[in-house]
Amino acid sequence: MNTEKGSVYALLLLFLLQGSTGLDILSQNNTIRDGNLLVSSGKKFALGFFSPGNSSHRYVGIWYYQVSEQTVVWVANRERPINGTSGALSIDSDGNLVLHETNGSFLVWSTNVSYALSNYSTTARLMDSGNLVLVQDFSERMIWQSFDYPTDTMLPFMKLGLNRKTGLNRFLTSWKSPEDPTPGNCSYRIDPTGYPQLLLYKDGDPYWRAGSWTGDRWSGVPEITRAYIFNISFVNDQDEVSIMYGVIDALIITRMVVSESGSVRRSTWHDGDRRWIEYWFAPKDQCDFYGNCGPNSNCNPYDPAHFECTCLLGLEPKSPGDWNLGDGLAGCVRRGGVSVCRSGEGFVKVARVKVPDTSKARANMSLNLKECKEECLRDCSCTAYASASESLGGSGCLTWHGNLVDTRTFADSGQDLYIRVDAIELARYRKTRSLSQKATAAIILVSIFTALLLASSFLYLLVIKKRKDHRSHNPLVSDMRTNSTYLDGPQTVKDHDDEPRGNRDVPLFDLSTIASATNNFSVLNKLGQGGFGSVYKGIMDSGLEMAVKRLSKLSGQGAEEFKNEVRLIAKLQHRNLVRILGCCVEEDEKMLIYEYLPNKSLDAFLFDKTRRSLLDWRKRFEITSGLARGLLYLHQDSRLRIIHRDLKASNVLLDEAMNPKISDFGMARICGADQIQGNTDHVVGTYGYMSPEYAMGGIFSIKSDVYSFGVLLLEIISGKRNSAYYHENPSSNLVGHAWELWKEGNCKDFIDESMGDSCSKEEALRCIQIGLLCVQEFADDRPNMSAVVFMLANNDVALAFPKRPAYVFKSKYHGANLSSSDGMTSVNDVTISEVEGR
Ligand SMILES: *[C@@H]1O[C@H](CO)[C@@H](O)[C@H](O)[C@H]1NC(C)=O
Ligand SMILES: *[C@@H]1O[C@H](CO)[C@@H](O)[C@H](O)[C@H]1NC(C)=O
Ligand SMILES: *[C@@H]1O[C@H](CO)[C@@H](O)[C@H](O)[C@H]1NC(C)=O
Ligand SMILES: *[C@@H]1O[C@H](CO)[C@@H](O)[C@H](O)[C@H]1NC(C)=O
Ligand SMILES: *[C@@H]1O[C@H](CO)[C@@H](O)[C@H](O)[C@H]1NC(C)=O
Ligand SMILES: *[C@@H]1O[C@H](CO)[C@@H](O)[C@H](O)[C@H]1NC(C)=O
Ligand SMILES: *[C@@H]1O[C@H](CO)[C@@H](O)[C@H](O)[C@H]1NC(C)=O
Ligand SMILES: *[C@@H]1O[C@H](CO)[C@@H](O)[C@H](O)[C@H]1NC(C)=O
Ligand SMILES: *[C@@H]1O[C@H](CO)[C@@H](O)[C@H](O)[C@H]1NC(C)=O
């Protein structure tokens, strides 16, 4: 009796299961009705009928089977909704997939493949990639796939772009609204004209330009430097121009969507939290909007005090009235009566930009940069040139002929653009450069003189006046705030602390001097090995001690650029930054000379059983506050806005009084981050300290530094090293451990016992909370450094309750190297660029 009942239930269950979750194939004999599903064999995607939002319309679509929030990635009948539940999907007699309404009487949608008109039957199969394919049974040939007709979502392994042979163009189109999948106003597509580029269109006009392909990324998306989850392949040949993303770890669920409101957004599904985590979107700032500054000008959003548009060198606003009112749309034109054709003209470099619209540009991939310049110089219509595949060692030549549209500056990376200027402008540009060098030298001499004679006031005032005059007459400084402006111009350094102001030039050391100071780079002098090269201790004949960083030879920067960047970085002076004393560029060697700090790095104390007792609570709090101020200084200098990218205990040096000094800042600029990443295919950074958006998407921002600071803060309080992350067991790392204890209210257990009674429990708990705020999963939730400094300085300010930290990080790259082990020093820290080797 019982068994009979049981089997009836089992049968019923089987029936229900088959009714709702069917197979992954649809053949000529069966039909999918509203309520039935086709599920891919690995249970990743499902196909069936759905209603978006509160809409009553029914659509056939594909969504993630395992994602609890129904997320539709493809819709068949976007424009022809079905009114009731009478829809049915089947394969008709000519092998096409068809959607009928009202018991087969009304055709709503069809794959409409004409060559399927044969007597051979077909089968539709839903793949684990989310692709619905229609295959001819006889030949096993694929005659149609949903990936060729994308809607608003790009999935891994989906191709976007033009098949030049068939004319098929695959691109994304937004929905009209969250309740209506009808094609909306925005599309994201490859424009194959000129030199192909990827563009977001709104109402048919370019809205944001991801730009052209530079070898490993899009010129307009430099922040995605290297993706651990993606494997991007770009193809541009006579058959097709297309892009495809692969995922390296098949378990990662990720998508890119064009939203109704006009943005491109990337997100990954977070299983633990059951929600989508957005980790990137564009457009972001004013300068992202296509042609924001009109033709022939550059957009630089990093100086909020000024209008973001500036005319390129040698040009002037076309409509000065509007320009002065902050409307740059009219753009710039060449000054009247000036010739740039065979009359001594030349080129000036504009650094770190998104190169202009390439739809009218010409490309010749067989030329190098020097030949490119010659080519451009020969052709009087050529207004600018740049390397076509900069990240692949600079081969290829792009030339523009006519207006330069949609150029913008990036803070930390980007391409170099060379613009054509007339002879007078070129001479003025060169003269200003050498003049300002002389001016700087003069100022130094005068300063020394002044100091010696103590006749400071009079002379000093004179110098200041001279500098001011020079500044206001300097056409570079007043006309053009692009990066090339700052190569040598007199600088003032905004310093929050009471350090001397830096106007000195950076001394150049001889290779022979450095070699003898370091005993010819003897192993005995080696202090350590970092991501960018080895560090040696050197002693000059004068007795001056210094740390010499010998950069690995792969750095692609030219000598001049290197010196310029060092000069800029050396001007960042703060009591919590290690001071750069000079540099050495000779033969193919590039070296940075730093002040020598005898106490080594923070990790040598923090993670050492005996030495850690030297760091009582007071000291640790001071170190934390100093680090926060140093980092704030790096982030806030509006001109440079340095993102450290590799903040960790071994990059914090201590002076005799145990004051912390951040080292290795600005390395991305000094070494030309682009080249380094192009060469090694790896981001700069250290696992364990890297924020999830950086580790997984290769996206960096000042908030990635805040994340690293949070990890460091937790290490300082606990005296324990943050180890590698495991998604499965969050409490196996320090951040997860801190979070668990915090939730339980047991934070006291987290505090390093070796601090003994010196520790103010209240302050320490506050610091743990601040640390947890810094490591929150969403970059937007994390405070910026000025908020951190404020929170550290004001004990009575209430702190926000931290949200869950990031556990999404799951990586197969880390090894046992990062395991937490007390008593070890920086040998344990593995910098990514080393792990995968050069
Ligand atoms: C479809 O049904 C016909 C007749 O009922 C049968 O001969 C054929 O094998 C079936 N095809 C499939 C693919 O099941
Ligand atoms: C559906 O309707 C409910 C109640 O009117 C509303 O709260 C909800 O936001 C709507 N959902 C969508 C997706 O519009
Ligand atoms: C759905 O209903 C609307 C009106 O309610 C009607 O105009 C439309 O033709 C119907 N669509 C189909 C496909 O039957
Ligand atoms: C559609 O067919 C079902 C059974 O197959 C029947 O119950 C229903 O009444 C039919 N609807 C129409 C509009 O013919
Ligand atoms: C199928 O394609 C033909 C031309 O290729 C077109 O005229 C027809 O409207 C299409 N039918 C459907 C249902 O899309
Ligand atoms: C299919 O059509 C071809 C010619 O078009 C014919 O030779 C073949 O016999 C047909 N096959 C069947 C199963 O009807
Ligand atoms: C899309 O374009 C239409 C017509 O151009 C306009 O009425 C509508 O507001 C636009 N929608 C959005 C979301 O911009
Ligand atoms: C990455 O791309 C390359 C070239 O397209 C391909 O050979 C490789 O299999 C891809 N790897 C993954 C994991 O997708
Ligand atoms: C590229 O430049 C080379 C050398 O000047 C020339 O021979 C070749 O024709 C050029 N190719 C194109 C496509 O212009």
PDB file of C-alpha atoms in Angstrom, residues 195-198 210-219 232-235 243 245 388-392 398 415:
ATOM      1  CA  TYR A 195      40.779  52.114 -37.694  1.00  0.00           C
ATOM      2  CA  PRO A 196      38.129  50.025 -35.889  1.00  0.00           C
ATOM      3  CA  GLN A 197      36.932  51.201 -32.496  1.00  0.00           C
ATOM      4  CA  LEU A 198      34.309  50.261 -29.972  1.00  0.00           C
ATOM      5  CA  ALA A 210      35.899  52.749 -25.642  1.00  0.00           C
ATOM      6  CA  GLY A 211      38.322  53.548 -28.439  1.00  0.00           C
ATOM      7  CA  SER A 212      40.617  51.492 -30.575  1.00  0.00           C
ATOM      8  CA  TRP A 213      42.417  48.301 -29.683  1.00  0.00           C
ATOM      9  CA  THR A 214      45.969  48.891 -28.423  1.00  0.00           C
ATOM     10  CA  GLY A 215      47.134  45.301 -28.223  1.00  0.00           C
ATOM     11  CA  ASP A 216      45.798  44.316 -24.836  1.00  0.00           C
ATOM     12  CA  ARG A 217      42.970  46.714 -24.098  1.00  0.00           C
ATOM     13  CA  TRP A 218      40.847  49.550 -25.477  1.00  0.00           C
ATOM     14  CA  SER A 219      42.440  52.973 -25.644  1.00  0.00           C
ATOM     15  CA  ILE A 232      40.211  39.070 -24.473  1.00  0.00           C
ATOM     16  CA  SER A 233      40.804  38.317 -28.101  1.00  0.00           C
ATOM     17  CA  PHE A 234      40.504  40.929 -30.801  1.00  0.00           C
ATOM     18  CA  VAL A 235      40.583  40.040 -34.470  1.00  0.00           C
ATOM     19  CA  ILE A 243      36.086  40.970 -30.005  1.00  0.00           C
ATOM     20  CA  TYR A 245      35.990  37.681 -23.921  1.00  0.00           C
ATOM     21  CA  ALA A 388      48.741  51.749 -32.989  1.00  0.00           C
ATOM     22  CA  SER A 389      49.569  48.959 -30.593  1.00  0.00           C
ATOM     23  CA  GLU A 390      51.361  50.692 -27.801  1.00  0.00           C
ATOM     24  CA  SER A 391      50.997  47.896 -25.317  1.00  0.00           C
ATOM     25  CA  LEU A 392      52.712  45.486 -27.673  1.00  0.00           C
ATOM     26  CA  LEU A 398      48.154  55.662 -36.651  1.00  0.00           C
ATOM     27  CA  GLN A 415      48.723  56.567 -24.692  1.00  0.00           C
TER      28      GLN A 415
END
